[in-house]
Short mmCIF file of C-alpha atoms in Angstrom, two decimals:
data_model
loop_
_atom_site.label_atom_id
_atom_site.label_comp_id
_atom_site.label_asym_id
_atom_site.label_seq_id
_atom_site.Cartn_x
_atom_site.Cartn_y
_atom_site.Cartn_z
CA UNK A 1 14.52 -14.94 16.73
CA UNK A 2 12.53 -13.81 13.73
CA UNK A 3 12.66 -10.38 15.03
CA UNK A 4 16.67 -10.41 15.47
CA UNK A 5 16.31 -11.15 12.16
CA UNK A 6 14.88 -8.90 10.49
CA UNK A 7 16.73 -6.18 12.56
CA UNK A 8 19.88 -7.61 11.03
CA UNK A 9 18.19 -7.41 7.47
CA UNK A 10 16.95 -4.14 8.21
CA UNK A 11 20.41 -2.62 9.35
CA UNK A 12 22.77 -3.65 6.30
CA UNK A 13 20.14 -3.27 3.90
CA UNK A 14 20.29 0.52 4.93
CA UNK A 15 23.54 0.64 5.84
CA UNK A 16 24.63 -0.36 2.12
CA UNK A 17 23.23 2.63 0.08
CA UNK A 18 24.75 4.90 2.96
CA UNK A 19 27.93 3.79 2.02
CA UNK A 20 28.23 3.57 -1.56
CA UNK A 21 29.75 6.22 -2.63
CA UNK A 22 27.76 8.91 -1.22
CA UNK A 23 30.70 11.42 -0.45
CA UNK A 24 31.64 13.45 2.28
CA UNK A 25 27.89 15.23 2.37
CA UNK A 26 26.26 14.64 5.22
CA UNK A 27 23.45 15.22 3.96
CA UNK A 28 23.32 12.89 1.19
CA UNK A 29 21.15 9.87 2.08
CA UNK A 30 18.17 12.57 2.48
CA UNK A 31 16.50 12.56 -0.78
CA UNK A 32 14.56 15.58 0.00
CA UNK A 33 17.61 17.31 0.59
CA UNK A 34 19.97 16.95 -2.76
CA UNK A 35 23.35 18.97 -2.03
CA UNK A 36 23.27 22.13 -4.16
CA UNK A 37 26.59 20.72 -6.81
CA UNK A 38 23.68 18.27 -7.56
CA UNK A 39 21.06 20.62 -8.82
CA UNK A 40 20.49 21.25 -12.61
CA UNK A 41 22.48 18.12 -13.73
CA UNK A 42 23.27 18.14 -17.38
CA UNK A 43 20.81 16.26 -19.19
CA UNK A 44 23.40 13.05 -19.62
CA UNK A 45 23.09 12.99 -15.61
CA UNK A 46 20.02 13.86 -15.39
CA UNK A 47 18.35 10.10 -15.02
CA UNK A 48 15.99 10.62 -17.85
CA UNK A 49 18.12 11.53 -20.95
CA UNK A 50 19.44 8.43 -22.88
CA UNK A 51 23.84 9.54 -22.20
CA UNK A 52 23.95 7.19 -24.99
CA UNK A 53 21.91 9.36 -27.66
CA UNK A 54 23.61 11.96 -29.62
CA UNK A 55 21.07 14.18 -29.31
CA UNK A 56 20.87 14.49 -25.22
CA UNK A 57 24.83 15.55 -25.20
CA UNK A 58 23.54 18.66 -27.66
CA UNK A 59 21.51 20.20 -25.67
CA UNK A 60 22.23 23.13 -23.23
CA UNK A 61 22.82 22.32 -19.97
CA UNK A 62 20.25 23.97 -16.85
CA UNK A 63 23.50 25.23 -14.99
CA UNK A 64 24.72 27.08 -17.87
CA UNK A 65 21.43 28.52 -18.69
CA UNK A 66 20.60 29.44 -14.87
CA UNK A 67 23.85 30.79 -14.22
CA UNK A 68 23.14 34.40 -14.31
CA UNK A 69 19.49 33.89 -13.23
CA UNK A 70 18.48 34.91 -9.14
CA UNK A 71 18.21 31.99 -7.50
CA UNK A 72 15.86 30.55 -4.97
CA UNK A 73 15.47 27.26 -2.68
CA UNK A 74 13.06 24.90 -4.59
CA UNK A 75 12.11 24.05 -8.02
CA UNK A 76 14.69 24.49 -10.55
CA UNK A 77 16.51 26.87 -8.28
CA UNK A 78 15.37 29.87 -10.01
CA UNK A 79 13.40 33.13 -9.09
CA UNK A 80 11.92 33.07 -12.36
CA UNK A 81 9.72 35.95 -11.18
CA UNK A 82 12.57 38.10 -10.27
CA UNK A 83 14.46 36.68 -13.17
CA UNK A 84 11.46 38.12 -15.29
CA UNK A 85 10.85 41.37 -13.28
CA UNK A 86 15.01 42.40 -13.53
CA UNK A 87 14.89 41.54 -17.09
CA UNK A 88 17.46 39.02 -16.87
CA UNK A 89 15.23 37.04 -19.53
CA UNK A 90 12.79 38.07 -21.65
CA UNK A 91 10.20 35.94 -22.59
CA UNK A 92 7.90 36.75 -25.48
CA UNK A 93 4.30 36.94 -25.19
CA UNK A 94 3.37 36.29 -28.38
CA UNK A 95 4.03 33.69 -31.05
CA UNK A 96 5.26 35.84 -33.37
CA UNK A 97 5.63 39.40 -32.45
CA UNK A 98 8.52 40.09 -29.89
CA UNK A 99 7.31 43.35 -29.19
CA UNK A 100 4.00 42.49 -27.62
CA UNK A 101 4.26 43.37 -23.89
CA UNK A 102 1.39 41.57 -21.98
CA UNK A 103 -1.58 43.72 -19.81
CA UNK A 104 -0.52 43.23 -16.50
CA UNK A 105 -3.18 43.47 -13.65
CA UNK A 106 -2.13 44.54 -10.29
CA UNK A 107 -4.49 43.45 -7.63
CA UNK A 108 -4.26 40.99 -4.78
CA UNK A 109 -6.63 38.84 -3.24
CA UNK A 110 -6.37 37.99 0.22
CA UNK A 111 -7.65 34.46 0.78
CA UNK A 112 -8.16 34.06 4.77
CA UNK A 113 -7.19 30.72 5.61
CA UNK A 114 -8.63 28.11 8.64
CA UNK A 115 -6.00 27.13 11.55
CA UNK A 116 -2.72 29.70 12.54
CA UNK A 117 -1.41 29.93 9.03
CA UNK A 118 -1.03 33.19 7.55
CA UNK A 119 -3.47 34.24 5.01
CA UNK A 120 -2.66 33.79 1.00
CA UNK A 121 -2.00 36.95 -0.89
CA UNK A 122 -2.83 35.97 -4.81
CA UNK A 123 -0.86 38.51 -6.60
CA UNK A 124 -2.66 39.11 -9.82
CA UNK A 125 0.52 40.95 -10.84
CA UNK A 126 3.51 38.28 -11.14
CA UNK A 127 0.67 35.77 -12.42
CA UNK A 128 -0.26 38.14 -15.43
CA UNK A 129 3.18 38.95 -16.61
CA UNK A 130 3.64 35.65 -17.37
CA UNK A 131 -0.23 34.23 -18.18
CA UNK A 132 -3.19 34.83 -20.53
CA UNK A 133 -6.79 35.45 -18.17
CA UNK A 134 -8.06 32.34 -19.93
CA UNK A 135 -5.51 30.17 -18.74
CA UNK A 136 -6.90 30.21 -15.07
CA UNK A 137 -10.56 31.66 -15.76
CA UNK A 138 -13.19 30.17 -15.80
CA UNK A 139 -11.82 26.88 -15.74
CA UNK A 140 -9.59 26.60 -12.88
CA UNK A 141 -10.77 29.63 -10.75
CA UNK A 142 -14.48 31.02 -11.22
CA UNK A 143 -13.67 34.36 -11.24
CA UNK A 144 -16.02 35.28 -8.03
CA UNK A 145 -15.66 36.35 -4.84
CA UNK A 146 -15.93 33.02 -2.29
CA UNK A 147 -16.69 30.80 -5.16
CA UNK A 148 -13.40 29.06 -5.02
CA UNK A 149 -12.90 26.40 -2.55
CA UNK A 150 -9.10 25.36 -2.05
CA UNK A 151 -7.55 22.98 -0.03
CA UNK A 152 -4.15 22.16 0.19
CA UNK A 153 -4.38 18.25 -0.26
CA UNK A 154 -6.38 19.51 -3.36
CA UNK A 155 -3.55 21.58 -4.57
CA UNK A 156 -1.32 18.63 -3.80
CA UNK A 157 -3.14 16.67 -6.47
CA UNK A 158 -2.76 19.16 -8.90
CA UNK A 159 -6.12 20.84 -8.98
CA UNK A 160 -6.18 24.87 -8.26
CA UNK A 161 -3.00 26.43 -7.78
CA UNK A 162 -1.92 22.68 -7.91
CA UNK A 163 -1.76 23.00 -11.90
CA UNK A 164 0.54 25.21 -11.94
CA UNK A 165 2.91 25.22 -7.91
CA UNK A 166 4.11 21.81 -7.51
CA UNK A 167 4.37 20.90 -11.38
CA UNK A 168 6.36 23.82 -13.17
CA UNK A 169 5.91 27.51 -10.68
CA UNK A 170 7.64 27.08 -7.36
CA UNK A 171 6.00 23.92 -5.38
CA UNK A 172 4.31 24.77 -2.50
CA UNK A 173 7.07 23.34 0.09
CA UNK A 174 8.00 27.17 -0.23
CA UNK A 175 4.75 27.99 2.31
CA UNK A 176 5.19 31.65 2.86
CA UNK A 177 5.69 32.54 -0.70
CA UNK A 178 1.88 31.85 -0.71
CA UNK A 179 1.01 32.09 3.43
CA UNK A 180 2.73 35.85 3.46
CA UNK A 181 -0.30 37.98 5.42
CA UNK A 182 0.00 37.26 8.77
CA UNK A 183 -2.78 37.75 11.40
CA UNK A 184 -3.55 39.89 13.55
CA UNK A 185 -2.82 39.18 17.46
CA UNK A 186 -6.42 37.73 18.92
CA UNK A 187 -7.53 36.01 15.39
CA UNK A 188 -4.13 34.00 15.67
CA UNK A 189 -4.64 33.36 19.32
CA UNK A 190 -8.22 31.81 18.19
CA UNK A 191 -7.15 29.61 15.50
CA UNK A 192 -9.60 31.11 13.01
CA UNK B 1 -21.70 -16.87 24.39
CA UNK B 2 -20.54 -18.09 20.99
CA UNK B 3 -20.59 -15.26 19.90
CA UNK B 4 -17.98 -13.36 22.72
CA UNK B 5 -15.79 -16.60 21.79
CA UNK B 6 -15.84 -16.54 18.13
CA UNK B 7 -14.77 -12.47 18.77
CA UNK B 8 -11.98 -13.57 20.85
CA UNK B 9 -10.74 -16.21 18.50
CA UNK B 10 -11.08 -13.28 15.67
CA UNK B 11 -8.98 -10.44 17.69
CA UNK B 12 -6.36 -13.19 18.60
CA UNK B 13 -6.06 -13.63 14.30
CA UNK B 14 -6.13 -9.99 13.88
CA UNK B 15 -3.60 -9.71 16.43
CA UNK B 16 -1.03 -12.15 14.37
CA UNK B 17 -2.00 -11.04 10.95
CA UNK B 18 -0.97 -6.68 12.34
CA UNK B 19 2.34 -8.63 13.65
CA UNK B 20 3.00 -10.29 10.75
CA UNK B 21 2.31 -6.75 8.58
CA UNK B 22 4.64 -5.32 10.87
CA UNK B 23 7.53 -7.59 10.32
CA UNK B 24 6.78 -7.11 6.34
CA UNK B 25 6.82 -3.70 6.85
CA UNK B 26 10.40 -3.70 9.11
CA UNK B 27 11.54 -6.19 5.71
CA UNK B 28 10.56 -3.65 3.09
CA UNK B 29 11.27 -0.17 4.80
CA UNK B 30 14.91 -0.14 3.97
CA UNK B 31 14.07 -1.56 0.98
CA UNK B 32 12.24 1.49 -0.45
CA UNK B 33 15.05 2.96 1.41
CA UNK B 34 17.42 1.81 -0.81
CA UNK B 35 15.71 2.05 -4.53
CA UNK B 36 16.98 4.73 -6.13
CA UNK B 37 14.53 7.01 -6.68
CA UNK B 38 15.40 7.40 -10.95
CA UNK B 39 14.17 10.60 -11.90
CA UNK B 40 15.47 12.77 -8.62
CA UNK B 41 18.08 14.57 -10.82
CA UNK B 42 15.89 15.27 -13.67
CA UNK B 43 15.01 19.04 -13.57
CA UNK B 44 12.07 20.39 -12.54
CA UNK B 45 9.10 20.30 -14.49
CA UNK B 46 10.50 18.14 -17.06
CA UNK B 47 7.67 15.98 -18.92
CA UNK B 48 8.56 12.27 -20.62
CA UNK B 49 6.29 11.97 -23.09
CA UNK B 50 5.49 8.49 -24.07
CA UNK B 51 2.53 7.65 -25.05
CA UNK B 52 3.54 6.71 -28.74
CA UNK B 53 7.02 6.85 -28.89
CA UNK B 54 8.37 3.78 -27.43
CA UNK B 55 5.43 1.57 -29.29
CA UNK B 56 7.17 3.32 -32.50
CA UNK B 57 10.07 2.13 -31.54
CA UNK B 58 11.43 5.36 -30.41
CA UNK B 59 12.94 7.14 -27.43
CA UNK B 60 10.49 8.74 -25.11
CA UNK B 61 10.39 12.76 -25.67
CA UNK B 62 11.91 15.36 -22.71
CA UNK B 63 10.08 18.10 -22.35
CA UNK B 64 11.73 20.72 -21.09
CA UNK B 65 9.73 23.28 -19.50
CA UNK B 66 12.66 25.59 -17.90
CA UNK B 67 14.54 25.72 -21.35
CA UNK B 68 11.18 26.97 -23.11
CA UNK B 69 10.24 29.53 -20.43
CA UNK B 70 13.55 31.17 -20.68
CA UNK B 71 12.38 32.65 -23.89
CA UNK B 72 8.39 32.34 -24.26
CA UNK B 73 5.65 32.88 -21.48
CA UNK B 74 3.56 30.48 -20.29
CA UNK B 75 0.34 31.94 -22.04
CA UNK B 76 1.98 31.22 -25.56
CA UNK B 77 1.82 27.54 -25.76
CA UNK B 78 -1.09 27.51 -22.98
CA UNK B 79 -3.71 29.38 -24.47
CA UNK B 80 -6.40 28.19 -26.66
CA UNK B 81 -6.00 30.63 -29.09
CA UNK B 82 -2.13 30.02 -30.16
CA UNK B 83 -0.82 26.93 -29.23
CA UNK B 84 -3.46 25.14 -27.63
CA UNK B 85 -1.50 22.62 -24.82
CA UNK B 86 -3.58 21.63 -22.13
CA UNK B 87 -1.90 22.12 -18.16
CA UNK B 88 -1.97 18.02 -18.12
CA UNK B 89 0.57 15.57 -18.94
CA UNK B 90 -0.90 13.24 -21.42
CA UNK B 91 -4.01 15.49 -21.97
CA UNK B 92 -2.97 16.63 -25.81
CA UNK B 93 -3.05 14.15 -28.44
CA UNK B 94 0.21 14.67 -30.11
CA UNK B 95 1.23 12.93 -33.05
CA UNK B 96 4.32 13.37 -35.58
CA UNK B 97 1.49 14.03 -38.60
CA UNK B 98 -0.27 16.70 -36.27
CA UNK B 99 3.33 18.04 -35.58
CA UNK B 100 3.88 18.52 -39.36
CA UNK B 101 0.82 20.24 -40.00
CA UNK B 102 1.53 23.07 -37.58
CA UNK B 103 -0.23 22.04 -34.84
CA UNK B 104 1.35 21.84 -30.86
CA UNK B 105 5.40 21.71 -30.83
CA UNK B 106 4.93 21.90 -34.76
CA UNK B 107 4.13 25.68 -34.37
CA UNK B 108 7.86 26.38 -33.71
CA UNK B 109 9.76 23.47 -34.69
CA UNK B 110 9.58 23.93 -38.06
CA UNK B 111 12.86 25.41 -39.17
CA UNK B 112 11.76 28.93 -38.63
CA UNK B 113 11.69 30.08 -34.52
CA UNK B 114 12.71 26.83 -33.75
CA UNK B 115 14.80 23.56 -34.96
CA UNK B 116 13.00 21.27 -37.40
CA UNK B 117 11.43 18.18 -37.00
CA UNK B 118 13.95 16.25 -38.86
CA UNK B 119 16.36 16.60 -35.33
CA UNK B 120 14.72 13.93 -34.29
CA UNK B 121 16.91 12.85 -31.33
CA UNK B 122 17.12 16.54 -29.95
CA UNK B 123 13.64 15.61 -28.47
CA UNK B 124 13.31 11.52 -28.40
CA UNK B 125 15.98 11.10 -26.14
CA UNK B 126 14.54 9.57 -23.66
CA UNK B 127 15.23 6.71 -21.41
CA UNK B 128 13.15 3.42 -22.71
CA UNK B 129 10.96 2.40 -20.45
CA UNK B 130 9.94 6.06 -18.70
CA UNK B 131 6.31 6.23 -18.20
CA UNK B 132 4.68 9.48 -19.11
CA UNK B 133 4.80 12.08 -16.31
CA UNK B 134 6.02 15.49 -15.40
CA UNK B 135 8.78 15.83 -12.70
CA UNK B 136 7.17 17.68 -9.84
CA UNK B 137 8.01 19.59 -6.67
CA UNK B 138 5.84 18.48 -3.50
CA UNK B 139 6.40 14.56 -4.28
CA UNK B 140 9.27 12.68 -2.59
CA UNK B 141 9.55 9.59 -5.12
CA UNK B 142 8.86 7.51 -2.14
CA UNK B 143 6.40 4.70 -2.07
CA UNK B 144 3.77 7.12 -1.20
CA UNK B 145 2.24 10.38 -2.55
CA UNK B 146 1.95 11.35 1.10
#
């Protein structure tokens, strides 16, 4: 009886947000999955602006700032390293002087990883353009070979590459931005 | 003896006490379900910042990360050398005096690169109540971090 219930309970309780209002997107009651006219919401929309401060309706909107930006699947919806690389915006490097260009380093690491994934490439090169050395070494990565050990639960929390993917760079949902190197043939076969 | 009954007796309790977690958990599935998650809109890697604010009776401030990245790199406002802010939410000790003096946000919004201070609902406007957080990628807003 108790079970019955519940079931009933159960069934209109989810059966009431699915109907309010959700549109004609079938995809709507997925949280995970907000339908792209959704995406950079005007700050009044936005569910943390006040719509009632004067302030919030004066500030630019995402959409109209992303608009001519390349886009990608997660985050805000922008390739901000292609954005940065085709000089759609240009960022300055320093405080005060527009003409500083930063040192750009171009080496990867290869990180082999446990389990079938593909290994991590670390580009040194998209990281640089945008960030000082100090901003990751010493503190967040010693800057040794094998002295760094990552895990992804760890970078879920926000340690490592956590500080920075998941929080404001593209979140690490987008796996093969990161897992790109894939192994060869028998190490694959091995899980190793 | 006693000791294989008292065992029994105890697995039999267990037994009711999972069903009973069970039937909670059928009751309150739909109902995390159904809360709406709040801050799914907001964009990402916007930061509330309220640790003063609201107890000054003000709005909360947005932070806007995608707005500020548009036009300065990361290494400008994270290095120790210019700006100084820390890759935490709620790890630099902001304050409207500090701001005034030069220091964090102060650096630019002082009339010069940037609006002034005196705009003060360009940045407090906030929803009341918003704890202090960053809007992030990997988490789902559901009951659980995992």
């Amino acid at each position: 009886m108790f079970r019955f219930a519940s079931l009933v309970v159960a069934v209109l309780l989810l059966t009431v947000p699915l109907a309010q209002g959700q549109g004609n997107d079938p995809l709507s009651f997925n949280r995970l999955m907000p339908s792209p006219d959704t995406r950079n919401a005007p700050p009044a929309e936005d569910g943390i602006h006040d719509a009632a401060s004067e302030g919030t309706h004066m500030l630019q909107t995402p959409r109209e700032a992303f608009q001519p930006l390349p886009e990608s699947n997660a985050g805000n919806y922008v390739d901000w390293v292609t954005a940065l690389q085709e000089e759609h915006i240009t960022p300055r490097f320093d405080l005060n002087d527009p003409t500083r260009r930063p040192t750009v380093m171009d080496l990867n690491i290869v990180r082999e990883v446990k389990g079938s994934m593909p290994d991590v490439v670390f580009p040194h090169k998209e990281h640089t353009e945008w960030l000082d050395c100090s901003n990751c070494h010493p503190a967040i990565f010693i800057p040794q070979r094998g002295a760094n050990q990552m895990s992804m639960a760890e970078i879920m929390l926000g340690e490592q590459c956590g500080a920075c993917h998941g929080r404001v760079a593209f979140p690490v949902t987008d796996c093969r931005a990161c897992h790109s190197r894939p192994k060869d043939g028998a190490q694959a076969a091995g899980g190793q | 003896m006693t000791t294989t009954s008292r065992s029994v007796i105890s697995s039999g309790a267990e037994r009711a006490g999972r069903r009973w977690s069970r039937r909670l958990a059928v009751l309150l599935l739909p109902l995390a379900v159904a809360l709406p998650p709040g801050t799914a809109d907001a964009e990402y890697a916007d930061v509330v910042l309220n640790r003063l604010s609201e107890a000054a009776d003000m709005a909360p401030v947005i932070f806007p990360h995608w707005f500020h990245r548009v036009r300065f790199r990361c290494k400008v406002c994270h290095s120790d050398s210019e700006l100084g802010f820390k890759m935490r939410v709620g790890a630099n000790p902001m304050d409207m005096q500090r701001l005034q003096e030069g220091e964090y946000c102060g650096a630019c919004h002082n009339g010069q690169i940037a609006w002034g201070l005196e705009n003060c609902e360009l940045c407090h406007s906030g929803k009341m109540g918003l704890p202090t957080h960053i809007k992030g990628g990997h988490e789902t807003s559901g009951p659980g971090r995992w």
